[in-house]
Amino acid sequence: KGNEKVLRGRFADAAFFYEEDQKLSIEEWNKKLETVVFHESIGTIAEKVNRTKQLAVWLAREERLPAEEVSLVERAATIAKFDLVTNMVGEFPELQGQMGQDYALKSNEPVQVARAIYEQYLPRFANDHLPQTAVGSMLSLAEKLDTVLSCFAIGLIPTGSQDPYALRRQANGVVQILLETKSALSLDVIIEHWV
C-alpha cells in the first residue's frame, strides 16, 4: 500500500506536468533554450541547436537526400531540443527525446521529424539501436559531432577516469552511424566543414 501511494503520487505528478506542457507551443519551448547554458565556453543550447542544424542540413545535402528530406532534417534540427525545458523532462530527464517525439506528434509535426527528435539520442549505450530513418541519422550524426568537436575545441577531452559529456560514447555513435548508413563522407571532410 505504501508503494502504491508513492506510485500514485508520481503518476499524478506526471499527468500534471504533461497537461501543463500542452499549454505552450513547440516554438515557445524552443525560445526558452536561449537561456539554458550548454557549457560556458560553448554557449547556450539554442546556439548548439543552431550549429547542429547547419551541420545536419549540410550532411543531408552531402549525402544527396531528396530536397523533401533535407527540409525535414532542417525542421527536426530546429526543434530537436525543445523538450529539454519542458516540465515533464525536467522532472523525468530520462524521457528526453521520447517526450519530444510525443509532443511533436501532438503538434502535428511530420512523423519523420518527430521520430528524428527521438532518434538523435541513439545509440544511447553499447549495442543499442541505431537511428532507423535518414532524417534521424543526419540529426543524430550532427548532434553528436557538434558535441564532440565543441568539447575538443575548448580542451574538454576525455581522460582515463573522466568523460562528463560522454564523448567516447558519442564518437562511437558517430562511427556506427557512418558505417551503418554506408556514408561516403569521411570524418576529415566533416570536421573541416564544421571548423
Tab-separated table of C-alpha atoms in Angstrom:
chain	number	residue	atom	x	y	z
A	1	LYS	CA	0.000	0.000	0.000
A	2	GLY	CA	2.882	2.331	0.744
A	3	ASN	CA	4.395	1.689	-2.675
A	4	GLU	CA	1.007	2.182	-4.330
A	5	LYS	CA	0.666	5.546	-2.616
A	6	VAL	CA	4.109	6.647	-3.846
A	7	LEU	CA	3.375	5.435	-7.384
A	8	ARG	CA	0.007	7.185	-7.455
A	9	GLY	CA	1.727	10.396	-6.428
A	10	ARG	CA	4.359	10.064	-9.168
A	11	PHE	CA	1.709	9.278	-11.777
A	12	ALA	CA	-0.344	12.266	-10.627
A	13	ASP	CA	2.759	14.477	-10.947
A	14	ALA	CA	3.440	13.120	-14.437
A	15	ALA	CA	-0.150	13.726	-15.528
A	16	PHE	CA	0.010	17.292	-14.192
A	17	PHE	CA	3.319	18.044	-15.938
A	18	TYR	CA	2.060	16.500	-19.170
A	19	GLU	CA	-1.071	18.681	-19.144
A	20	GLU	CA	0.917	21.798	-18.248
A	21	ASP	CA	3.364	21.164	-21.104
A	22	GLN	CA	0.497	21.220	-23.612
A	23	LYS	CA	-0.179	24.881	-22.772
A	24	LEU	CA	2.908	26.076	-24.672
A	25	SER	CA	3.777	25.590	-28.331
A	26	ILE	CA	6.996	23.998	-29.529
A	27	GLU	CA	8.197	27.452	-30.605
A	28	GLU	CA	7.587	28.818	-27.097
A	29	TRP	CA	9.515	25.941	-25.517
A	30	ASN	CA	12.279	26.353	-28.119
A	31	LYS	CA	12.652	30.046	-27.235
A	32	LYS	CA	13.441	29.058	-23.623
A	33	LEU	CA	16.584	27.267	-24.840
A	34	GLU	CA	18.199	30.691	-25.316
A	35	THR	CA	18.565	30.972	-21.532
A	36	VAL	CA	19.932	27.478	-20.881
A	37	VAL	CA	23.723	27.221	-20.965
A	38	PHE	CA	25.169	24.054	-22.503
A	39	HIS	CA	28.684	25.000	-21.412
A	40	GLU	CA	30.002	28.449	-20.514
A	41	SER	CA	32.719	28.260	-23.198
A	42	ILE	CA	30.456	26.705	-25.848
A	43	GLY	CA	27.270	28.703	-25.395
A	44	THR	CA	23.579	28.095	-24.872
A	45	ILE	CA	21.594	25.102	-26.008
A	46	ALA	CA	19.926	27.401	-28.561
A	47	GLU	CA	23.362	28.144	-30.048
A	48	LYS	CA	24.172	24.436	-30.071
A	49	VAL	CA	20.858	23.761	-31.843
A	50	ASN	CA	21.751	26.329	-34.500
A	51	ARG	CA	25.185	24.783	-35.127
A	52	THR	CA	23.662	21.311	-35.207
A	53	LYS	CA	21.008	22.436	-37.701
A	54	GLN	CA	23.601	23.883	-40.068
A	55	LEU	CA	25.690	20.717	-39.877
A	56	ALA	CA	22.688	18.385	-40.243
A	57	VAL	CA	21.442	20.199	-43.365
A	58	TRP	CA	24.946	20.138	-44.850
A	59	LEU	CA	25.259	16.406	-44.101
A	60	ALA	CA	21.852	15.705	-45.670
A	61	ARG	CA	22.830	17.565	-48.841
A	62	GLU	CA	26.239	15.881	-48.988
A	63	GLU	CA	24.505	12.506	-48.641
A	64	ARG	CA	22.249	13.556	-51.540
A	65	LEU	CA	18.984	13.157	-49.656
A	66	PRO	CA	15.929	14.339	-51.613
A	67	ALA	CA	15.005	18.015	-51.082
A	68	GLU	CA	11.912	16.998	-49.078
A	69	GLU	CA	14.046	15.021	-46.617
A	70	VAL	CA	16.561	17.874	-46.346
A	71	SER	CA	13.647	20.119	-45.302
A	72	LEU	CA	12.584	17.528	-42.718
A	73	VAL	CA	16.152	17.361	-41.381
A	74	GLU	CA	16.165	21.158	-41.045
A	75	ARG	CA	12.857	21.204	-39.177
A	76	ALA	CA	13.859	18.312	-36.902
A	77	ALA	CA	17.161	20.010	-36.067
A	78	THR	CA	15.407	23.324	-35.393
A	79	ILE	CA	13.163	21.813	-32.701
A	80	ALA	CA	15.404	18.915	-31.621
A	81	LYS	CA	15.969	20.079	-28.042
A	82	PHE	CA	12.727	21.868	-27.140
A	83	ASP	CA	11.639	19.095	-24.781
A	84	LEU	CA	14.664	19.637	-22.531
A	85	VAL	CA	12.941	22.646	-20.949
A	86	THR	CA	9.503	21.051	-20.587
A	87	ASN	CA	8.130	20.210	-17.163
A	88	MET	CA	7.993	16.513	-17.987
A	89	VAL	CA	11.658	16.178	-18.963
A	90	GLY	CA	12.642	18.497	-16.112
A	91	GLU	CA	11.065	16.017	-13.691
A	92	PHE	CA	11.928	12.834	-15.643
A	93	PRO	CA	15.188	13.563	-17.554
A	94	GLU	CA	15.399	10.025	-18.902
A	95	LEU	CA	12.399	10.861	-21.128
A	96	GLN	CA	14.331	13.372	-23.250
A	97	GLY	CA	13.665	12.646	-26.899
A	98	GLN	CA	10.721	10.424	-26.069
A	99	MET	CA	8.656	13.398	-24.868
A	100	GLY	CA	9.947	15.489	-27.757
A	101	GLN	CA	8.664	12.863	-30.178
A	102	ASP	CA	5.292	12.654	-28.422
A	103	TYR	CA	4.799	16.425	-28.187
A	104	ALA	CA	5.893	16.912	-31.804
A	105	LEU	CA	3.274	14.410	-32.974
A	106	LYS	CA	0.634	16.144	-30.849
A	107	SER	CA	1.644	19.425	-32.508
A	108	ASN	CA	1.112	17.886	-35.974
A	109	GLU	CA	4.775	17.843	-36.926
A	110	PRO	CA	5.605	15.328	-39.679
A	111	VAL	CA	6.164	11.802	-38.363
A	112	GLN	CA	9.757	11.821	-39.690
A	113	VAL	CA	10.516	14.994	-37.705
A	114	ALA	CA	9.028	13.581	-34.505
A	115	ARG	CA	10.908	10.303	-34.953
A	116	ALA	CA	14.194	12.140	-35.571
A	117	ILE	CA	13.812	14.023	-32.281
A	118	TYR	CA	13.825	10.639	-30.546
A	119	GLU	CA	16.495	9.066	-32.774
A	120	GLN	CA	19.021	11.875	-32.235
A	121	TYR	CA	19.939	10.227	-28.920
A	122	LEU	CA	20.595	6.810	-30.477
A	123	PRO	CA	22.686	4.847	-29.757
A	124	ARG	CA	22.442	5.599	-26.032
A	125	PHE	CA	24.684	2.733	-24.903
A	126	ALA	CA	26.678	-0.198	-26.300
A	127	ASN	CA	24.574	-2.495	-28.503
A	128	ASP	CA	21.682	-0.001	-28.551
A	129	HIS	CA	19.630	0.516	-31.704
A	130	LEU	CA	20.859	2.994	-34.293
A	131	PRO	CA	18.589	5.581	-35.943
A	132	GLN	CA	16.346	3.823	-38.465
A	133	THR	CA	15.443	6.845	-40.602
A	134	ALA	CA	17.588	9.029	-42.857
A	135	VAL	CA	16.317	12.170	-41.104
A	136	GLY	CA	17.103	10.713	-37.680
A	137	SER	CA	20.550	9.556	-38.813
A	138	MET	CA	21.508	13.011	-40.093
A	139	LEU	CA	20.277	14.705	-36.919
A	140	SER	CA	21.972	12.165	-34.653
A	141	LEU	CA	25.260	12.499	-36.543
A	142	ALA	CA	25.185	16.297	-36.453
A	143	GLU	CA	24.209	16.456	-32.780
A	144	LYS	CA	26.945	14.048	-31.703
A	145	LEU	CA	29.593	15.620	-33.924
A	146	ASP	CA	28.819	19.103	-32.637
A	147	THR	CA	29.114	17.938	-29.040
A	148	VAL	CA	32.394	16.087	-29.586
A	149	LEU	CA	34.006	18.783	-31.721
A	150	SER	CA	32.864	21.652	-29.488
A	151	CYS	CA	34.209	19.940	-26.393
A	152	PHE	CA	37.532	19.077	-28.028
A	153	ALA	CA	37.812	22.662	-29.328
A	154	ILE	CA	37.799	24.009	-25.760
A	155	GLY	CA	40.040	21.259	-24.387
A	156	LEU	CA	37.356	19.074	-22.801
A	157	ILE	CA	38.982	15.791	-23.779
A	158	PRO	CA	38.104	12.514	-22.016
A	159	THR	CA	40.697	11.059	-19.691
A	160	GLY	CA	41.014	7.539	-18.358
A	161	SER	CA	38.702	8.329	-15.467
A	162	GLN	CA	36.589	11.257	-16.663
A	163	ASP	CA	34.238	11.760	-19.588
A	164	PRO	CA	31.490	14.071	-18.269
A	165	TYR	CA	29.927	14.723	-21.678
A	166	ALA	CA	30.069	11.046	-22.726
A	167	LEU	CA	32.295	11.980	-25.655
A	168	ARG	CA	33.579	8.418	-26.127
A	169	ARG	CA	30.041	7.105	-26.452
A	170	GLN	CA	29.078	9.901	-28.808
A	171	ALA	CA	32.155	9.423	-31.008
A	172	ASN	CA	31.431	5.696	-31.117
A	173	GLY	CA	27.837	6.518	-32.164
A	174	VAL	CA	29.130	8.707	-34.999
A	175	VAL	CA	31.300	5.869	-36.316
A	176	GLN	CA	28.469	3.323	-36.012
A	177	ILE	CA	26.004	5.560	-37.880
A	178	LEU	CA	28.517	6.361	-40.651
A	179	LEU	CA	29.188	2.644	-41.101
A	180	GLU	CA	25.501	1.661	-40.939
A	181	THR	CA	24.431	4.289	-43.486
A	182	LYS	CA	27.399	3.386	-45.704
A	183	SER	CA	28.241	7.077	-45.860
A	184	ALA	CA	30.755	8.184	-48.459
A	185	LEU	CA	31.714	11.131	-46.228
A	186	SER	CA	34.994	10.984	-44.370
A	187	LEU	CA	35.372	12.333	-40.868
A	188	ASP	CA	38.145	14.619	-42.145
A	189	VAL	CA	35.752	16.309	-44.591
A	190	ILE	CA	33.038	16.642	-41.940
A	191	ILE	CA	35.424	18.108	-39.368
A	192	GLU	CA	36.875	20.502	-41.924
A	193	HIS	CA	33.354	21.717	-42.742
A	194	TRP	CA	32.433	22.115	-39.054
A	195	VAL	CA	35.553	24.155	-38.323
